[in-house]
Coordinates of N, CA and C in Angstrom, one line a residue:
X1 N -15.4 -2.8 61.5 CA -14.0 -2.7 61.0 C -14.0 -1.8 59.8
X2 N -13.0 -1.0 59.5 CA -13.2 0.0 58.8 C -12.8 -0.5 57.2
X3 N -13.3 -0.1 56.4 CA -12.8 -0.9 55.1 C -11.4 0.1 54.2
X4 N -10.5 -0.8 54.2 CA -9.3 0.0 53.5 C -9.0 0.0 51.8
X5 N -8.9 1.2 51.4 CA -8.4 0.7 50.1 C -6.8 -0.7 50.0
X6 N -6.3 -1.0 48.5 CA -5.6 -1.3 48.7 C -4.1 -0.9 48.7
X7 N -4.3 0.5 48.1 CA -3.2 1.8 48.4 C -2.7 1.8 49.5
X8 N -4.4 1.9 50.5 CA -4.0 2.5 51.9 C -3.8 1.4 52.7
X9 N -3.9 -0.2 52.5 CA -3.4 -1.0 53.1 C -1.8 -1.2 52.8
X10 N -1.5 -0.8 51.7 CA 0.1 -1.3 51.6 C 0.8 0.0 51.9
X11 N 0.5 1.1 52.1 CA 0.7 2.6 53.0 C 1.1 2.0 54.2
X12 N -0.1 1.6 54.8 CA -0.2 1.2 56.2 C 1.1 0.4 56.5
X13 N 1.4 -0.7 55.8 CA 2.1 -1.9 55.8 C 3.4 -1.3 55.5
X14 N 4.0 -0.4 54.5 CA 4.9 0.1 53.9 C 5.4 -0.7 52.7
X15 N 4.4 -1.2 51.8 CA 4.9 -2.5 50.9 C 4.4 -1.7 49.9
X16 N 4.3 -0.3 49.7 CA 3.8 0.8 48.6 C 4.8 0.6 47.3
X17 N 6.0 0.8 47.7 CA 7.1 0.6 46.4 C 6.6 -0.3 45.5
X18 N 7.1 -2.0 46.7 CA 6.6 -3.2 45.7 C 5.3 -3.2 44.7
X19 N 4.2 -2.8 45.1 CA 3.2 -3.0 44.8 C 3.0 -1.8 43.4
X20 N 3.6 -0.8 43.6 CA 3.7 0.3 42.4 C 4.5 -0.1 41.4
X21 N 5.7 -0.9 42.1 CA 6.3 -1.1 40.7 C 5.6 -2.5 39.8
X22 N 5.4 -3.3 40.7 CA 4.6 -4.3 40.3 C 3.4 -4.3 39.5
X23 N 2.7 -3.0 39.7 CA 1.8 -2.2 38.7 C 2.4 -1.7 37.5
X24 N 3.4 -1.0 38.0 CA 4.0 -0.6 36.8 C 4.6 -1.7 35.6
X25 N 4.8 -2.8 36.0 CA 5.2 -3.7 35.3 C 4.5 -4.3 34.5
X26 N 3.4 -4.2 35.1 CA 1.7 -5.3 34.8 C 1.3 -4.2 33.4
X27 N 1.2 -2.6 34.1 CA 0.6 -2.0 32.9 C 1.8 -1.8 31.5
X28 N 2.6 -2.0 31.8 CA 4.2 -2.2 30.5 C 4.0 -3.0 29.7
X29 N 3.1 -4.3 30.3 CA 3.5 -5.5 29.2 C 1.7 -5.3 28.9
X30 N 0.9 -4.8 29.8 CA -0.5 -4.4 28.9 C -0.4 -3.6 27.6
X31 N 0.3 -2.6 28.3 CA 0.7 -1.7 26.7 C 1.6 -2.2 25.9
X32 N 2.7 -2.9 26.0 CA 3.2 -3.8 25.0 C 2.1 -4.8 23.8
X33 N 1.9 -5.4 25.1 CA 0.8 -6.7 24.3 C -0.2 -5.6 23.7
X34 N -1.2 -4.7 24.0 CA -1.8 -3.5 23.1 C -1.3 -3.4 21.2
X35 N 0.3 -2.8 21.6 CA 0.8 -2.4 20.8 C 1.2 -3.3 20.0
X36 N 1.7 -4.8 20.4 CA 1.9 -5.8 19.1 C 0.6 -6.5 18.7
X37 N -0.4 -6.1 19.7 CA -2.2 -6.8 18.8 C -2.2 -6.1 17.6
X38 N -1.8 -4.9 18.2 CA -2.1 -3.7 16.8 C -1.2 -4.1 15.8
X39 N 0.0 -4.0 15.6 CA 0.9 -4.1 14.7 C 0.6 -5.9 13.9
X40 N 0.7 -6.9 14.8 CA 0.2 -7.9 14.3 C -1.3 -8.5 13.7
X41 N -2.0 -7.7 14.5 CA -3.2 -7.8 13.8 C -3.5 -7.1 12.2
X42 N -3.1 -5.8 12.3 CA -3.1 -5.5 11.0 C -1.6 -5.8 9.8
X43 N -0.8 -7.1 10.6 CA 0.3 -7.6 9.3 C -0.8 -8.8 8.3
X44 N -1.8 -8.7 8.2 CA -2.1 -10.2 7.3 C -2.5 -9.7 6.0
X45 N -2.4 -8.7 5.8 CA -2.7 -8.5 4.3 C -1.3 -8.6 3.2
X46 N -2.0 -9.2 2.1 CA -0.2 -9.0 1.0 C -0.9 -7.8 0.5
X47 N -0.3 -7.8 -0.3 CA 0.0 -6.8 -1.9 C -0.7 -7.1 -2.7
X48 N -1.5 -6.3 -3.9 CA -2.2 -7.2 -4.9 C -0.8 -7.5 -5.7
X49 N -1.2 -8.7 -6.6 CA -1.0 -9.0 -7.3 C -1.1 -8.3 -8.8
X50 N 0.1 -7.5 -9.5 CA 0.4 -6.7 -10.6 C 1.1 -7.3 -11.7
X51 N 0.1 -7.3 -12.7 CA 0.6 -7.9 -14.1 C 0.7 -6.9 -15.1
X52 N 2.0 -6.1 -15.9 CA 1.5 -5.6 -17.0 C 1.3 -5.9 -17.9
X53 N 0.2 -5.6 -18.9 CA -0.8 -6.5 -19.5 C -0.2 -5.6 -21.0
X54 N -0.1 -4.7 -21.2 CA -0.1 -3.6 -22.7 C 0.6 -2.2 -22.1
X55 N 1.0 -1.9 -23.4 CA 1.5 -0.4 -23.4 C 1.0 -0.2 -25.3
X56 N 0.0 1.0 -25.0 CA -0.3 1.1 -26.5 C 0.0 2.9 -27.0
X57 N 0.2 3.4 -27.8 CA 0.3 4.9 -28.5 C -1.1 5.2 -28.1
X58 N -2.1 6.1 -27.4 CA -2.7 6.7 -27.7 C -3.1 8.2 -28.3
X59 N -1.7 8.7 -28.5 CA -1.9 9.8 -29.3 C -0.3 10.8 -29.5
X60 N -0.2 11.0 -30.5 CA 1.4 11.8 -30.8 C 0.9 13.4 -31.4
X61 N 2.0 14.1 -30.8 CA 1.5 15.4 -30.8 C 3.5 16.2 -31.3
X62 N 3.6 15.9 -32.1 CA 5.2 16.2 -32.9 C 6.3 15.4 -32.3
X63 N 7.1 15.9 -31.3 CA 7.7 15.1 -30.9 C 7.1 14.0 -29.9
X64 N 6.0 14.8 -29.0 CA 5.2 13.7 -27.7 C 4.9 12.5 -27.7
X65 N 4.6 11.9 -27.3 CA 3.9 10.8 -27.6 C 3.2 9.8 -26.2
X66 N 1.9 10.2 -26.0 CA 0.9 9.5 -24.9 C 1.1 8.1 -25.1
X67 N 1.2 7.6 -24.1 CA 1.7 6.3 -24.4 C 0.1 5.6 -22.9
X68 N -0.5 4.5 -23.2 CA -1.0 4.3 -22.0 C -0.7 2.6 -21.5
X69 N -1.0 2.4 -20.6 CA 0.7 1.8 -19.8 C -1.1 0.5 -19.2
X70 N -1.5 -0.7 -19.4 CA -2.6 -1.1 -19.1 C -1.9 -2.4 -17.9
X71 N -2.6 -2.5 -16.8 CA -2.1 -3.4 -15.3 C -3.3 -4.1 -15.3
X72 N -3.2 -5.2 -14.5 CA -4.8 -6.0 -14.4 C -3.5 -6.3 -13.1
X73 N -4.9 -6.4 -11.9 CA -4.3 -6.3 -10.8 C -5.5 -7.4 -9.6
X74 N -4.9 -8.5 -9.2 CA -5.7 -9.1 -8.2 C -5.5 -8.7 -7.0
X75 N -6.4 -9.3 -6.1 CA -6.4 -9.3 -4.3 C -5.9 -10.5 -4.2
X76 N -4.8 -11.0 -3.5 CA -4.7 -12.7 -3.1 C -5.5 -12.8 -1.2
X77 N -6.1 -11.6 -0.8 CA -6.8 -11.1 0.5 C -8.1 -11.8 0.7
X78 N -8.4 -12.1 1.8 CA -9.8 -12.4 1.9 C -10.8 -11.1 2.5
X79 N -10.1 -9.9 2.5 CA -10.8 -8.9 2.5 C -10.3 -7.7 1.7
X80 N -11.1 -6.2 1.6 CA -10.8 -5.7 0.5 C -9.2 -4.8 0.7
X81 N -8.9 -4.2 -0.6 CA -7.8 -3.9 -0.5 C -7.9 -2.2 -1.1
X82 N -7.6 -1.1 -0.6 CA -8.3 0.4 -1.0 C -6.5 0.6 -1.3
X83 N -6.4 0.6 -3.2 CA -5.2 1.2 -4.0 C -5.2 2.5 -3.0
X84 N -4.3 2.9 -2.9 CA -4.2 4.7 -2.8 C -3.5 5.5 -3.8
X85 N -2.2 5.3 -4.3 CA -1.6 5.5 -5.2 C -0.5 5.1 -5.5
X86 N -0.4 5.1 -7.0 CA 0.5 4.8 -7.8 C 2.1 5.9 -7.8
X87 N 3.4 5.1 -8.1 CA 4.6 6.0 -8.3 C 5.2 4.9 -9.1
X88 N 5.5 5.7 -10.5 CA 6.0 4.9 -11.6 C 6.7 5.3 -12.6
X89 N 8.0 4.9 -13.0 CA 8.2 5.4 -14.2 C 8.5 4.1 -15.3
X90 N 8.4 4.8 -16.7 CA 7.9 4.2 -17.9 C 9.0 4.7 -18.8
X91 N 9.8 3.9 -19.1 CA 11.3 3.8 -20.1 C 10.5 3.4 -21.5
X92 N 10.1 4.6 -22.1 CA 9.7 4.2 -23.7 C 10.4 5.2 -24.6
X93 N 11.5 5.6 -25.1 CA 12.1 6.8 -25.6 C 13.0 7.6 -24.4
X94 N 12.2 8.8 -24.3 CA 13.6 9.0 -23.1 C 12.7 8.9 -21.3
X95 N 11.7 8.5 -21.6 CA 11.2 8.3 -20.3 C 10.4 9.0 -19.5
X96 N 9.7 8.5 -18.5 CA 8.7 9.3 -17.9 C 8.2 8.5 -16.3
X97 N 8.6 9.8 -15.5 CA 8.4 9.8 -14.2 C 6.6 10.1 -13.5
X98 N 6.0 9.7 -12.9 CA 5.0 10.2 -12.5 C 4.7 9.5 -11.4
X99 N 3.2 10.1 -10.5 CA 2.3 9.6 -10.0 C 1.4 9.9 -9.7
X100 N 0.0 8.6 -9.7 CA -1.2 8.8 -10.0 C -2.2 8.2 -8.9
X101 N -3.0 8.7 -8.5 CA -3.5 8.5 -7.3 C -4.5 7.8 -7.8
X102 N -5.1 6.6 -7.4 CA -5.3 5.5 -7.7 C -6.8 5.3 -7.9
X103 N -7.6 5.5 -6.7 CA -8.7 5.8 -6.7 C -9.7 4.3 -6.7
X104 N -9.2 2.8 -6.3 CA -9.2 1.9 -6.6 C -9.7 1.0 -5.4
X105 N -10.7 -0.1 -5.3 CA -10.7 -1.2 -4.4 C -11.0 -2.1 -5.1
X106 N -10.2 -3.2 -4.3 CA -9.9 -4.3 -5.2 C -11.3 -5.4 -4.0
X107 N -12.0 -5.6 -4.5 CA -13.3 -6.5 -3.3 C -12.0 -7.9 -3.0
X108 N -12.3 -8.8 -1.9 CA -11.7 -9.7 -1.3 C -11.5 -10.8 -2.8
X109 N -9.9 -11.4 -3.0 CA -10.1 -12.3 -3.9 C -10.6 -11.6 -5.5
X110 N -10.2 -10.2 -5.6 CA -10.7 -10.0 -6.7 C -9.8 -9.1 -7.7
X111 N -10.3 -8.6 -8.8 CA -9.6 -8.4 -10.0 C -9.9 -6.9 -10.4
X112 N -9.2 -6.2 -11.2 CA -9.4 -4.8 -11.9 C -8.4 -4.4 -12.5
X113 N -8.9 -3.7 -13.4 CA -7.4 -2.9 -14.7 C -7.9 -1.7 -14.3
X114 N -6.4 -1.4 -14.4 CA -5.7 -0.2 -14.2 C -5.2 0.6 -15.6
X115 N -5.4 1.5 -16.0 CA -4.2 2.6 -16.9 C -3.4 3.4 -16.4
X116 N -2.2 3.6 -16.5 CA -1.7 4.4 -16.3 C -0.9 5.2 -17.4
X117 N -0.9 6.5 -17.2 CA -0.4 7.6 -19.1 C 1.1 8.0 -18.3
X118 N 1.6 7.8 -19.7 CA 3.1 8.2 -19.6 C 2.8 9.2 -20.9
X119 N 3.7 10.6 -20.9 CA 4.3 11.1 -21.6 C 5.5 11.5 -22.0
X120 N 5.7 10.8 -23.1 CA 7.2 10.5 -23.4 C 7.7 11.3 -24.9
X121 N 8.7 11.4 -25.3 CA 9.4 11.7 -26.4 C 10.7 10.7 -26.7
X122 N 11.2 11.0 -27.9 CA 12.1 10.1 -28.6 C 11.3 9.1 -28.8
X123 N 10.3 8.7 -29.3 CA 10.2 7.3 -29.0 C 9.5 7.1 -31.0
X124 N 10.6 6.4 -31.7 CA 10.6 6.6 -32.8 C 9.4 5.9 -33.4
X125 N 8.9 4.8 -33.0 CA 7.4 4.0 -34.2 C 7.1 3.1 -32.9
X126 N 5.9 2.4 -33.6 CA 5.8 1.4 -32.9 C 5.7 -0.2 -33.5
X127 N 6.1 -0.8 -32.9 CA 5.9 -2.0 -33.2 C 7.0 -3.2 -32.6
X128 N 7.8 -4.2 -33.2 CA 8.4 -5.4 -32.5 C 9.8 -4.6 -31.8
X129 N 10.6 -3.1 -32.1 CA 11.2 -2.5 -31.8 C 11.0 -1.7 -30.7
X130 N 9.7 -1.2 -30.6 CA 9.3 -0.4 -29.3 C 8.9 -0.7 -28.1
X131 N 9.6 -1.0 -27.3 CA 8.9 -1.5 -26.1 C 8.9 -0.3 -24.9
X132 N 7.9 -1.1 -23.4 CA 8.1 -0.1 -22.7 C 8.1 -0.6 -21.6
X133 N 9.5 -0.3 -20.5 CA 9.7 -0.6 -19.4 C 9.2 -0.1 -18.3
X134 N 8.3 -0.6 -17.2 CA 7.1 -0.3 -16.6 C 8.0 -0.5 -15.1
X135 N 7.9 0.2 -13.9 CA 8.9 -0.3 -12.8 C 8.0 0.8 -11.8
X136 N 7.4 0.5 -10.5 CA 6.8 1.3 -9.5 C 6.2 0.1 -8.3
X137 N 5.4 1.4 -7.3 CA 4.9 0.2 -6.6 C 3.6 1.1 -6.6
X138 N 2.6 0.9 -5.6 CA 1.0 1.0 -5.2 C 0.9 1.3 -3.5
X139 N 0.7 2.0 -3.1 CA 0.1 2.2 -1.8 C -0.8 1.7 -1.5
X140 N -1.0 1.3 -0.6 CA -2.2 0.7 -0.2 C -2.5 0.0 1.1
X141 N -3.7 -0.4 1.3 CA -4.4 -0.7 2.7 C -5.7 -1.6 2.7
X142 N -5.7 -2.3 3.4 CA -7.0 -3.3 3.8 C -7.8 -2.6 4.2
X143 N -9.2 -3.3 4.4 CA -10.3 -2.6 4.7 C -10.5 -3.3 5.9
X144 N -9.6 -3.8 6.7 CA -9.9 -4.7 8.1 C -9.2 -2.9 9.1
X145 N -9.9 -2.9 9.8 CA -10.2 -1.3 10.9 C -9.3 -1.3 11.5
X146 N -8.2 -1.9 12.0 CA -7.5 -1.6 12.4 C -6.3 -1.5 11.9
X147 N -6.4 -1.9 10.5 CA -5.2 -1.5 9.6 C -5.4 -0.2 9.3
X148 N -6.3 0.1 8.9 CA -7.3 1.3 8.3 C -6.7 2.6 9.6
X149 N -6.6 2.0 10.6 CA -6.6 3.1 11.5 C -5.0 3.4 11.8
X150 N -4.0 2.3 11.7 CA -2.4 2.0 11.6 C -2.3 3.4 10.0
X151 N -2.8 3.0 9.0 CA -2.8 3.7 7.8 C -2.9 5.0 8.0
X152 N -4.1 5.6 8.8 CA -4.6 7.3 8.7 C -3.7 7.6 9.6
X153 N -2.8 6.8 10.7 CA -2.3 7.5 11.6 C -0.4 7.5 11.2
X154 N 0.0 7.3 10.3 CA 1.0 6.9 9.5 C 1.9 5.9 9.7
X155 N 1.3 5.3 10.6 CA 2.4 4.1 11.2 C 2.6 2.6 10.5
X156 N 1.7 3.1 9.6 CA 2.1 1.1 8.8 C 1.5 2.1 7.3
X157 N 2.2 1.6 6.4 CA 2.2 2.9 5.2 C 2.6 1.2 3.8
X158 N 1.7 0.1 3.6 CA 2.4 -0.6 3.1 C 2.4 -0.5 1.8
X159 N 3.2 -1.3 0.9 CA 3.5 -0.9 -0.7 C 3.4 -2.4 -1.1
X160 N 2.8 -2.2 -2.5 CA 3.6 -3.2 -3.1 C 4.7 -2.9 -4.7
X161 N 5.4 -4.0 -4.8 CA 6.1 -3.3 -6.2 C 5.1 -4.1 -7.4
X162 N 5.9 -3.2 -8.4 CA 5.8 -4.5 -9.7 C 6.8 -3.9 -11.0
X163 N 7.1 -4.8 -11.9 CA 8.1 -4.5 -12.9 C 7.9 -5.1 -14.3
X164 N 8.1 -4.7 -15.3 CA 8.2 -5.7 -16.5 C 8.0 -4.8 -18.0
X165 N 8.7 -5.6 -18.9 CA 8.0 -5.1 -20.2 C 7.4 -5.4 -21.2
X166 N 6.4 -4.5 -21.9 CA 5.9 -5.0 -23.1 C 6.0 -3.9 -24.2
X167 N 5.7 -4.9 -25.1 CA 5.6 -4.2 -26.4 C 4.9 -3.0 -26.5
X168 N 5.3 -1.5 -27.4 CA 4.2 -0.8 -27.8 C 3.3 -0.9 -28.9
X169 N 2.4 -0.9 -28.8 CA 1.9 -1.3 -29.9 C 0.7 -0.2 -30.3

């Protein structure tokens, strides 16, 4: 007896439609289910955790004035977390826009300071009068591979914020 595929048996039979679409359906929710492993697999990472710690004068140049803007920043992750970059602006006088590419891994559950430089003007002395209002978020990505791979291909791009102020000093 001759052995048939199962194409050519449901050919034979004429039950080709059912069986195509029935495939087609099977591979729909394969690729579905695919596509929410992926999406859901790489949602478990948060945000680090961003505290601003100082804003101090590092250097005045007539009217300028380098101001550097100090974050201490945790992982609340059980794996690592690769900063990408920073976008921030810094209200100390008349203000200052920037962003700085980060250059940063935070290991699982772990800790690091950050600086970030504003250059600003108007900003008359320092002390219980000067303060500086710090407002941006952080780019960033886990080091679990399939987020890593959601990341380089632009489809999960996650952030986190942070805000506050301190004294210049």
């Amino acid at each position: 007896m001759p052995v048939m595929s199962v194409r050519s048996a449901a050919l034979a039979s004429g039950r080709a439609g059912r069986i195509s679409a029935r495939a087609a359906v099977v591979a729909g929710g394969a690729a579905l289910g695919t596509l929410g492993a992926l999406f859901m697999g790489g949602c478990g990472s948060r945000p680090p955790v961003i505290a601003i710690e100082s804003a101090r004068v590092e250097s005045r140049d007539g009217e300028h004035t380098l101001l550097l803007v100090d974050l201490e920043l945790e992982n609340p992750n059980d794996v690592e977390l690769v900063l990408q970059s920073f976008d921030y602006r810094v209200v100390a006088g008349d203000g200052f826009t920037g962003r700085r590419r980060a250059g940063v891994t935070l290991p699982p559950r772990g800790k690091a300071r950050v600086t970030l430089p504003a250059v600003t003007s108007g900003l008359s002395g320092t002390g219980v009068d000067a303060t500086a209002r710090l407002n941006g978020t952080v780019l960033f990505r886990s080091g679990d591979p399939v987020e890593q791979a959601l990341f380089d291909a632009g489809i999960k791009r996650p952030r986190g914020s942070f805000s506050g102020s301190v004294p210049v000093k």
